[in-house]
Amino acid sequence: MCFNSCEIIKILWFEKIKLLLEEKNIAPHGARAAFICALALTLPNGMTQMAEGRIDGHLCFPPRGDAGFGYDPIFTPNGYSKRFSEMDPLEKNKISHRYLALEKFTAHCFK
C-alpha cells in the first residue's frame, strides 16, 4: 500500500490545528480566522511603501476541496459558502489577501 506523504502531512497538520483549538476550548468548526498579507518596499533613497490585505472568515472541518494550498481546505471567507480550496482560482484571487495587499500597494506606489 502506498500513501502520498504530502497528503498525510496536510491531514495531520489540520488535525493538529483542530486539537489546539479544542485545547483552548474553542470550537474548531466556525472558529474565526483571517488571512493577512503585508507588502513592504524600501528604495535606496529611503522611501518606504507598505500595504496590508486581509480577508476574514472562519474555519471548517474536515478539510474539503482540491484547489489552492495551505489552509485553503479549511478556510471559508465571510460572505461565501465555499472554501478557498473549492473556488475557481479567478474567483479566489479577486478576494484574496494577497490581491487586496497588491491593489493597495500599487495604488500608493503609482498614484
CSV table of N, CA, C and O in Angstrom, one decimal:
chain,number,residue,atom,x,y,z
A,1,MET,N,0.8,-1.2,0.0
A,1,MET,CA,0.0,0.0,0.0
A,1,MET,C,0.9,1.2,0.0
A,1,MET,O,1.9,1.3,0.7
A,2,CYS,N,0.5,2.2,-0.8
A,2,CYS,CA,1.3,3.5,-0.9
A,2,CYS,C,0.4,4.7,-0.5
A,2,CYS,O,-0.8,4.7,-0.7
A,3,PHE,N,1.1,5.6,0.1
A,3,PHE,CA,0.4,6.8,0.5
A,3,PHE,C,1.2,8.0,0.0
A,3,PHE,O,2.4,8.0,-0.1
A,4,ASN,N,0.4,9.1,-0.3
A,4,ASN,CA,1.0,10.4,-0.7
A,4,ASN,C,1.4,11.0,0.6
A,4,ASN,O,0.6,11.5,1.4
A,5,SER,N,2.7,11.1,0.9
A,5,SER,CA,3.2,11.6,2.2
A,5,SER,C,2.8,13.1,2.4
A,5,SER,O,2.5,13.5,3.5
A,6,CYS,N,2.7,13.9,1.3
A,6,CYS,CA,2.3,15.3,1.5
A,6,CYS,C,0.8,15.3,1.9
A,6,CYS,O,0.5,16.2,2.8
A,7,GLU,N,0.0,14.5,1.4
A,7,GLU,CA,-1.4,14.4,1.9
A,7,GLU,C,-1.5,14.0,3.3
A,7,GLU,O,-2.3,14.6,4.1
A,8,ILE,N,-0.7,13.1,3.8
A,8,ILE,CA,-0.8,12.6,5.2
A,8,ILE,C,-0.3,13.8,6.1
A,8,ILE,O,-0.9,14.1,7.1
A,9,ILE,N,0.7,14.5,5.7
A,9,ILE,CA,1.2,15.6,6.5
A,9,ILE,C,0.2,16.7,6.6
A,9,ILE,O,-0.1,17.2,7.6
A,10,LYS,N,-0.5,17.0,5.4
A,10,LYS,CA,-1.5,18.0,5.4
A,10,LYS,C,-2.7,17.6,6.4
A,10,LYS,O,-3.1,18.4,7.2
A,11,ILE,N,-3.1,16.4,6.3
A,11,ILE,CA,-4.2,15.9,7.2
A,11,ILE,C,-3.8,16.0,8.7
A,11,ILE,O,-4.5,16.5,9.5
A,12,LEU,N,-2.6,15.6,8.9
A,12,LEU,CA,-2.1,15.7,10.3
A,12,LEU,C,-2.0,17.1,10.8
A,12,LEU,O,-2.3,17.4,12.0
A,13,TRP,N,-1.6,18.0,9.9
A,13,TRP,CA,-1.5,19.4,10.3
A,13,TRP,C,-2.9,20.0,10.6
A,13,TRP,O,-3.1,20.7,11.6
A,14,PHE,N,-3.9,19.7,9.8
A,14,PHE,CA,-5.2,20.2,10.0
A,14,PHE,C,-5.8,19.6,11.3
A,14,PHE,O,-6.4,20.3,12.1
A,15,GLU,N,-5.5,18.3,11.6
A,15,GLU,CA,-5.9,17.7,12.9
A,15,GLU,C,-5.2,18.4,14.1
A,15,GLU,O,-5.8,18.6,15.1
A,16,LYS,N,-3.9,18.8,13.9
A,16,LYS,CA,-3.2,19.5,15.0
A,16,LYS,C,-3.9,20.8,15.3
A,16,LYS,O,-4.1,21.2,16.4
A,17,ILE,N,-4.2,21.6,14.2
A,17,ILE,CA,-4.9,22.8,14.4
A,17,ILE,C,-6.2,22.6,15.2
A,17,ILE,O,-6.5,23.4,16.1
A,18,LYS,N,-7.0,21.6,14.8
A,18,LYS,CA,-8.2,21.3,15.4
A,18,LYS,C,-8.0,21.0,16.9
A,18,LYS,O,-8.7,21.5,17.7
A,19,LEU,N,-7.0,20.2,17.2
A,19,LEU,CA,-6.8,19.8,18.6
A,19,LEU,C,-6.3,21.0,19.4
A,19,LEU,O,-6.7,21.2,20.6
A,20,LEU,N,-5.5,21.9,18.8
A,20,LEU,CA,-5.0,23.1,19.5
A,20,LEU,C,-6.2,24.0,19.9
A,20,LEU,O,-6.3,24.5,21.0
A,21,LEU,N,-7.1,24.1,19.0
A,21,LEU,CA,-8.3,25.0,19.2
A,21,LEU,C,-9.1,24.3,20.3
A,21,LEU,O,-9.6,25.0,21.3
A,22,GLU,N,-9.3,23.0,20.3
A,22,GLU,CA,-10.1,22.3,21.3
A,22,GLU,C,-9.5,22.4,22.7
A,22,GLU,O,-10.2,22.6,23.7
A,23,GLU,N,-8.1,22.4,22.7
A,23,GLU,CA,-7.4,22.5,24.0
A,23,GLU,C,-7.7,23.9,24.6
A,23,GLU,O,-7.7,24.1,25.8
A,24,LYS,N,-7.9,24.9,23.8
A,24,LYS,CA,-8.2,26.3,24.3
A,24,LYS,C,-9.7,26.5,24.4
A,24,LYS,O,-10.2,27.6,24.5
A,25,ASN,N,-10.5,25.4,24.4
A,25,ASN,CA,-12.0,25.5,24.5
A,25,ASN,C,-12.6,26.3,23.4
A,25,ASN,O,-13.6,27.1,23.6
A,26,ILE,N,-12.0,26.3,22.2
A,26,ILE,CA,-12.6,27.0,21.0
A,26,ILE,C,-13.1,25.9,20.1
A,26,ILE,O,-12.4,25.0,19.7
A,27,ALA,N,-14.4,26.0,19.7
A,27,ALA,CA,-14.9,25.0,18.8
A,27,ALA,C,-14.2,25.2,17.4
A,27,ALA,O,-14.3,26.3,16.9
A,28,PRO,N,-13.6,24.2,16.9
A,28,PRO,CA,-12.8,24.4,15.7
A,28,PRO,C,-13.7,24.8,14.5
A,28,PRO,O,-13.3,25.7,13.7
A,29,HIS,N,-14.8,24.1,14.3
A,29,HIS,CA,-15.7,24.4,13.2
A,29,HIS,C,-16.4,25.7,13.5
A,29,HIS,O,-17.1,25.9,14.4
A,30,GLY,N,-16.1,26.7,12.6
A,30,GLY,CA,-16.7,28.0,12.8
A,30,GLY,C,-15.8,29.0,13.5
A,30,GLY,O,-16.2,30.2,13.7
A,31,ALA,N,-14.7,28.6,14.0
A,31,ALA,CA,-13.7,29.5,14.7
A,31,ALA,C,-13.3,30.6,13.7
A,31,ALA,O,-13.1,30.4,12.5
A,32,ARG,N,-13.3,31.8,14.2
A,32,ARG,CA,-12.9,33.0,13.3
A,32,ARG,C,-11.5,32.8,12.9
A,32,ARG,O,-10.6,32.4,13.7
A,33,ALA,N,-11.2,33.3,11.7
A,33,ALA,CA,-9.8,33.2,11.2
A,33,ALA,C,-9.7,34.3,10.1
A,33,ALA,O,-10.6,34.9,9.7
A,34,ALA,N,-8.4,34.6,9.8
A,34,ALA,CA,-8.1,35.6,8.8
A,34,ALA,C,-6.8,35.2,8.1
A,34,ALA,O,-5.9,34.7,8.7
A,35,PHE,N,-6.8,35.6,6.8
A,35,PHE,CA,-5.5,35.5,6.0
A,35,PHE,C,-5.1,37.0,5.9
A,35,PHE,O,-5.9,37.9,5.6
A,36,ILE,N,-3.8,37.2,6.2
A,36,ILE,CA,-3.2,38.6,6.1
A,36,ILE,C,-2.0,38.5,5.3
A,36,ILE,O,-1.1,37.7,5.5
A,37,CYS,N,-1.8,39.5,4.4
A,37,CYS,CA,-0.6,39.7,3.6
A,37,CYS,C,-0.1,41.1,3.8
A,37,CYS,O,-0.8,42.0,3.7
A,38,ALA,N,1.2,41.2,4.1
A,38,ALA,CA,1.8,42.5,4.3
A,38,ALA,C,2.9,42.6,3.2
A,38,ALA,O,3.7,41.7,3.0
A,39,LEU,N,2.9,43.8,2.5
A,39,LEU,CA,3.9,44.0,1.5
A,39,LEU,C,4.7,45.3,1.9
A,39,LEU,O,4.1,46.3,2.4
A,40,ALA,N,6.0,45.3,1.7
A,40,ALA,CA,6.8,46.5,2.0
A,40,ALA,C,7.9,46.6,1.0
A,40,ALA,O,8.4,45.6,0.6
A,41,LEU,N,8.2,47.9,0.7
A,41,LEU,CA,9.3,48.2,-0.2
A,41,LEU,C,10.0,49.4,0.3
A,41,LEU,O,9.4,50.4,0.6
A,42,THR,N,11.3,49.3,0.4
A,42,THR,CA,12.2,50.4,0.7
A,42,THR,C,13.2,50.6,-0.4
A,42,THR,O,13.9,49.7,-0.7
A,43,LEU,N,13.1,51.8,-1.0
A,43,LEU,CA,14.0,52.2,-2.1
A,43,LEU,C,15.4,52.7,-1.5
A,43,LEU,O,15.4,53.1,-0.4
A,44,PRO,N,16.4,52.7,-2.3
A,44,PRO,CA,17.7,53.2,-1.9
A,44,PRO,C,17.6,54.7,-1.3
A,44,PRO,O,18.4,55.0,-0.5
A,45,ASN,N,16.7,55.5,-1.8
A,45,ASN,CA,16.6,56.8,-1.4
A,45,ASN,C,15.9,56.9,0.0
A,45,ASN,O,15.7,58.0,0.5
A,46,GLY,N,15.5,55.8,0.6
A,46,GLY,CA,14.8,55.8,1.9
A,46,GLY,C,13.3,55.8,1.8
A,46,GLY,O,12.7,55.6,2.9
A,47,MET,N,12.7,56.0,0.6
A,47,MET,CA,11.3,56.0,0.5
A,47,MET,C,10.8,54.6,0.8
A,47,MET,O,11.3,53.6,0.3
A,48,THR,N,9.8,54.5,1.7
A,48,THR,CA,9.2,53.2,2.1
A,48,THR,C,7.7,53.2,1.8
A,48,THR,O,7.0,54.2,2.1
A,49,GLN,N,7.2,52.1,1.2
A,49,GLN,CA,5.8,52.0,1.0
A,49,GLN,C,5.4,50.6,1.6
A,49,GLN,O,6.0,49.6,1.4
A,50,MET,N,4.2,50.6,2.3
A,50,MET,CA,3.7,49.4,2.9
A,50,MET,C,2.2,49.3,2.6
A,50,MET,O,1.5,50.3,2.4
A,51,ALA,N,1.7,48.1,2.5
A,51,ALA,CA,0.3,47.8,2.4
A,51,ALA,C,-0.1,46.5,3.0
A,51,ALA,O,0.8,45.6,3.0
A,52,GLU,N,-1.3,46.4,3.4
A,52,GLU,CA,-1.8,45.1,4.0
A,52,GLU,C,-3.1,44.7,3.4
A,52,GLU,O,-4.0,45.6,3.2
A,53,GLY,N,-3.3,43.5,3.1
A,53,GLY,CA,-4.5,42.9,2.7
A,53,GLY,C,-5.0,41.9,3.7
A,53,GLY,O,-4.2,41.1,4.2
A,54,ARG,N,-6.3,41.9,3.9
A,54,ARG,CA,-6.8,41.0,4.9
A,54,ARG,C,-8.2,40.4,4.4
A,54,ARG,O,-9.0,41.2,3.9
A,55,ILE,N,-8.4,39.1,4.6
A,55,ILE,CA,-9.7,38.5,4.3
A,55,ILE,C,-10.1,37.7,5.6
A,55,ILE,O,-9.4,36.9,6.1
A,56,ASP,N,-11.2,38.1,6.1
A,56,ASP,CA,-11.7,37.4,7.3
A,56,ASP,C,-12.7,36.3,6.9
A,56,ASP,O,-13.3,36.3,5.9
A,57,GLY,N,-12.7,35.3,7.8
A,57,GLY,CA,-13.6,34.2,7.5
A,57,GLY,C,-13.7,33.3,8.8
A,57,GLY,O,-13.5,33.7,9.9
A,58,HIS,N,-13.9,32.0,8.5
A,58,HIS,CA,-14.0,31.0,9.6
A,58,HIS,C,-13.4,29.7,9.2
A,58,HIS,O,-13.3,29.4,8.0
A,59,LEU,N,-13.1,28.9,10.1
A,59,LEU,CA,-12.6,27.5,9.9
A,59,LEU,C,-13.7,26.5,9.7
A,59,LEU,O,-14.7,26.7,10.4
A,60,CYS,N,-13.5,25.5,8.9
A,60,CYS,CA,-14.4,24.5,8.6
A,60,CYS,C,-13.7,23.1,8.6
A,60,CYS,O,-12.7,23.0,7.9
A,61,PHE,N,-14.2,22.2,9.3
A,61,PHE,CA,-13.6,20.8,9.4
A,61,PHE,C,-14.7,19.8,9.0
A,61,PHE,O,-15.9,20.0,9.3
A,62,PRO,N,-14.3,18.7,8.3
A,62,PRO,CA,-13.0,18.3,7.9
A,62,PRO,C,-12.6,19.1,6.6
A,62,PRO,O,-13.4,19.8,6.0
A,63,PRO,N,-11.3,19.1,6.3
A,63,PRO,CA,-10.8,19.8,5.1
A,63,PRO,C,-11.6,19.3,3.8
A,63,PRO,O,-12.0,18.1,3.8
A,64,ARG,N,-11.8,20.2,2.9
A,64,ARG,CA,-12.5,19.9,1.7
A,64,ARG,C,-12.0,20.7,0.5
A,64,ARG,O,-11.5,21.8,0.7
A,65,GLY,N,-12.1,20.2,-0.7
A,65,GLY,CA,-11.7,20.9,-1.9
A,65,GLY,C,-10.3,20.5,-2.4
A,65,GLY,O,-9.5,20.0,-1.7
A,66,ASP,N,-10.1,20.7,-3.7
A,66,ASP,CA,-8.9,20.3,-4.4
A,66,ASP,C,-8.0,21.4,-4.9
A,66,ASP,O,-6.8,21.2,-5.2
A,67,ALA,N,-8.5,22.6,-4.9
A,67,ALA,CA,-7.8,23.8,-5.4
A,67,ALA,C,-7.0,24.5,-4.3
A,67,ALA,O,-7.3,24.2,-3.1
A,68,GLY,N,-6.1,25.4,-4.6
A,68,GLY,CA,-5.4,26.1,-3.6
A,68,GLY,C,-4.4,25.3,-2.9
A,68,GLY,O,-4.0,24.3,-3.3
A,69,PHE,N,-3.9,25.9,-1.8
A,69,PHE,CA,-2.9,25.2,-1.0
A,69,PHE,C,-3.0,25.7,0.4
A,69,PHE,O,-3.8,26.6,0.8
A,70,GLY,N,-2.1,25.3,1.3
A,70,GLY,CA,-2.0,25.7,2.7
A,70,GLY,C,-3.3,25.4,3.4
A,70,GLY,O,-3.8,24.3,3.4
A,71,TYR,N,-3.9,26.5,4.0
A,71,TYR,CA,-5.1,26.4,4.8
A,71,TYR,C,-6.3,26.5,4.0
A,71,TYR,O,-7.4,26.4,4.6
A,72,ASP,N,-6.2,26.6,2.7
A,72,ASP,CA,-7.4,26.8,1.8
A,72,ASP,C,-8.5,25.7,2.1
A,72,ASP,O,-9.7,26.1,2.1
A,73,PRO,N,-8.2,24.5,2.3
A,73,PRO,CA,-9.3,23.5,2.5
A,73,PRO,C,-10.1,23.6,3.8
A,73,PRO,O,-11.1,23.0,4.0
A,74,ILE,N,-9.6,24.5,4.8
A,74,ILE,CA,-10.3,24.6,6.0
A,74,ILE,C,-10.8,26.1,6.2
A,74,ILE,O,-11.3,26.4,7.3
A,75,PHE,N,-10.6,26.9,5.2
A,75,PHE,CA,-11.0,28.4,5.4
A,75,PHE,C,-12.1,28.8,4.4
A,75,PHE,O,-12.0,28.6,3.2
A,76,THR,N,-13.2,29.3,5.0
A,76,THR,CA,-14.3,29.9,4.3
A,76,THR,C,-14.3,31.4,4.5
A,76,THR,O,-14.5,31.8,5.7
A,77,PRO,N,-14.2,32.2,3.5
A,77,PRO,CA,-14.2,33.7,3.7
A,77,PRO,C,-15.7,34.1,4.0
A,77,PRO,O,-16.6,33.5,3.6
A,78,ASN,N,-15.7,35.2,4.9
A,78,ASN,CA,-17.0,35.7,5.2
A,78,ASN,C,-17.8,36.1,4.0
A,78,ASN,O,-17.2,36.7,3.0
A,79,GLY,N,-19.1,35.8,4.0
A,79,GLY,CA,-20.0,36.1,2.8
A,79,GLY,C,-20.0,35.1,1.7
A,79,GLY,O,-20.6,35.3,0.7
A,80,TYR,N,-19.2,34.0,1.9
A,80,TYR,CA,-19.1,33.0,0.9
A,80,TYR,C,-19.5,31.6,1.5
A,80,TYR,O,-19.3,31.4,2.7
A,81,SER,N,-20.0,30.7,0.7
A,81,SER,CA,-20.4,29.4,1.2
A,81,SER,C,-19.3,28.4,0.8
A,81,SER,O,-19.3,27.2,1.3
A,82,LYS,N,-18.4,28.7,-0.1
A,82,LYS,CA,-17.3,27.8,-0.5
A,82,LYS,C,-16.0,28.2,0.2
A,82,LYS,O,-15.7,29.3,0.5
A,83,ARG,N,-15.3,27.1,0.5
A,83,ARG,CA,-13.9,27.3,1.0
A,83,ARG,C,-13.0,27.8,-0.1
A,83,ARG,O,-13.3,27.6,-1.3
A,84,PHE,N,-11.9,28.4,0.2
A,84,PHE,CA,-10.9,28.8,-0.8
A,84,PHE,C,-10.6,27.6,-1.7
A,84,PHE,O,-10.4,27.8,-2.9
A,85,SER,N,-10.4,26.5,-1.2
A,85,SER,CA,-10.0,25.3,-2.0
A,85,SER,C,-11.1,24.8,-2.9
A,85,SER,O,-10.8,23.9,-3.8
A,86,GLU,N,-12.3,25.3,-2.8
A,86,GLU,CA,-13.4,24.9,-3.6
A,86,GLU,C,-13.7,26.0,-4.7
A,86,GLU,O,-14.6,25.8,-5.6
A,87,MET,N,-13.1,27.1,-4.6
A,87,MET,CA,-13.3,28.2,-5.5
A,87,MET,C,-12.5,28.1,-6.8
A,87,MET,O,-11.4,27.6,-6.8
A,88,ASP,N,-13.1,28.6,-7.9
A,88,ASP,CA,-12.3,28.8,-9.1
A,88,ASP,C,-11.1,29.8,-8.7
A,88,ASP,O,-11.3,30.7,-8.0
A,89,PRO,N,-9.9,29.5,-9.2
A,89,PRO,CA,-8.8,30.3,-8.9
A,89,PRO,C,-9.1,31.8,-9.2
A,89,PRO,O,-8.6,32.7,-8.4
A,90,LEU,N,-9.8,32.1,-10.3
A,90,LEU,CA,-10.0,33.6,-10.6
A,90,LEU,C,-10.9,34.2,-9.5
A,90,LEU,O,-10.8,35.3,-9.2
A,91,GLU,N,-11.9,33.4,-9.1
A,91,GLU,CA,-12.8,33.9,-8.0
A,91,GLU,C,-12.1,34.2,-6.7
A,91,GLU,O,-12.2,35.2,-6.1
A,92,LYS,N,-11.2,33.2,-6.4
A,92,LYS,CA,-10.4,33.3,-5.1
A,92,LYS,C,-9.5,34.5,-5.2
A,92,LYS,O,-9.3,35.3,-4.3
A,93,ASN,N,-8.8,34.6,-6.3
A,93,ASN,CA,-7.8,35.7,-6.5
A,93,ASN,C,-8.4,37.1,-6.4
A,93,ASN,O,-7.7,38.0,-6.0
A,94,LYS,N,-9.6,37.2,-6.7
A,94,LYS,CA,-10.3,38.6,-6.7
A,94,LYS,C,-10.5,39.0,-5.2
A,94,LYS,O,-10.7,40.2,-5.0
A,95,ILE,N,-10.5,38.1,-4.3
A,95,ILE,CA,-10.8,38.5,-2.9
A,95,ILE,C,-9.7,38.1,-2.0
A,95,ILE,O,-9.8,38.3,-0.8
A,96,SER,N,-8.6,37.5,-2.5
A,96,SER,CA,-7.5,37.0,-1.6
A,96,SER,C,-6.8,38.2,-0.9
A,96,SER,O,-6.7,39.3,-1.4
A,97,HIS,N,-6.2,37.8,0.2
A,97,HIS,CA,-5.4,38.8,1.0
A,97,HIS,C,-4.2,39.3,0.2
A,97,HIS,O,-3.8,40.5,0.3
A,98,ARG,N,-3.7,38.5,-0.7
A,98,ARG,CA,-2.5,38.9,-1.5
A,98,ARG,C,-3.0,39.9,-2.5
A,98,ARG,O,-2.3,40.9,-2.8
A,99,TYR,N,-4.1,39.6,-3.2
A,99,TYR,CA,-4.6,40.5,-4.2
A,99,TYR,C,-5.0,41.9,-3.5
A,99,TYR,O,-4.6,42.9,-4.1
A,100,LEU,N,-5.6,41.9,-2.4
A,100,LEU,CA,-6.0,43.1,-1.7
A,100,LEU,C,-4.8,43.9,-1.3
A,100,LEU,O,-4.8,45.2,-1.5
A,101,ALA,N,-3.7,43.2,-0.8
A,101,ALA,CA,-2.5,43.9,-0.5
A,101,ALA,C,-1.8,44.5,-1.7
A,101,ALA,O,-1.4,45.7,-1.7
A,102,LEU,N,-1.8,43.8,-2.8
A,102,LEU,CA,-1.1,44.3,-4.0
A,102,LEU,C,-1.9,45.4,-4.6
A,102,LEU,O,-1.3,46.4,-5.1
A,103,GLU,N,-3.2,45.4,-4.6
A,103,GLU,CA,-4.1,46.5,-5.0
A,103,GLU,C,-3.7,47.8,-4.3
A,103,GLU,O,-3.5,48.8,-4.9
A,104,LYS,N,-3.7,47.7,-2.9
A,104,LYS,CA,-3.4,48.9,-2.1
A,104,LYS,C,-2.0,49.3,-2.4
A,104,LYS,O,-1.7,50.5,-2.5
A,105,PHE,N,-1.0,48.4,-2.5
A,105,PHE,CA,0.4,48.7,-2.7
A,105,PHE,C,0.6,49.5,-4.0
A,105,PHE,O,1.2,50.5,-4.0
A,106,THR,N,0.0,48.9,-5.1
A,106,THR,CA,0.2,49.6,-6.4
A,106,THR,C,-0.5,50.9,-6.5
A,106,THR,O,0.0,51.9,-7.1
A,107,ALA,N,-1.7,51.0,-5.8
A,107,ALA,CA,-2.4,52.3,-5.7
A,107,ALA,C,-1.5,53.4,-5.1
A,107,ALA,O,-1.5,54.5,-5.5
A,108,HIS,N,-0.8,53.0,-4.0
A,108,HIS,CA,0.1,54.0,-3.4
A,108,HIS,C,1.4,54.3,-4.2
A,108,HIS,O,1.8,55.4,-4.2
A,109,CYS,N,1.9,53.3,-4.8
A,109,CYS,CA,3.2,53.4,-5.5
A,109,CYS,C,3.0,54.2,-6.8
A,109,CYS,O,4.0,54.8,-7.3
A,110,PHE,N,1.9,54.0,-7.5
A,110,PHE,CA,1.7,54.6,-8.8
A,110,PHE,C,0.7,55.6,-8.9
A,110,PHE,O,0.1,55.8,-9.9
A,111,LYS,N,0.5,56.4,-7.8
A,111,LYS,CA,-0.6,57.4,-7.9
A,111,LYS,C,0.0,58.7,-8.4
A,111,LYS,O,1.1,59.0,-8.5
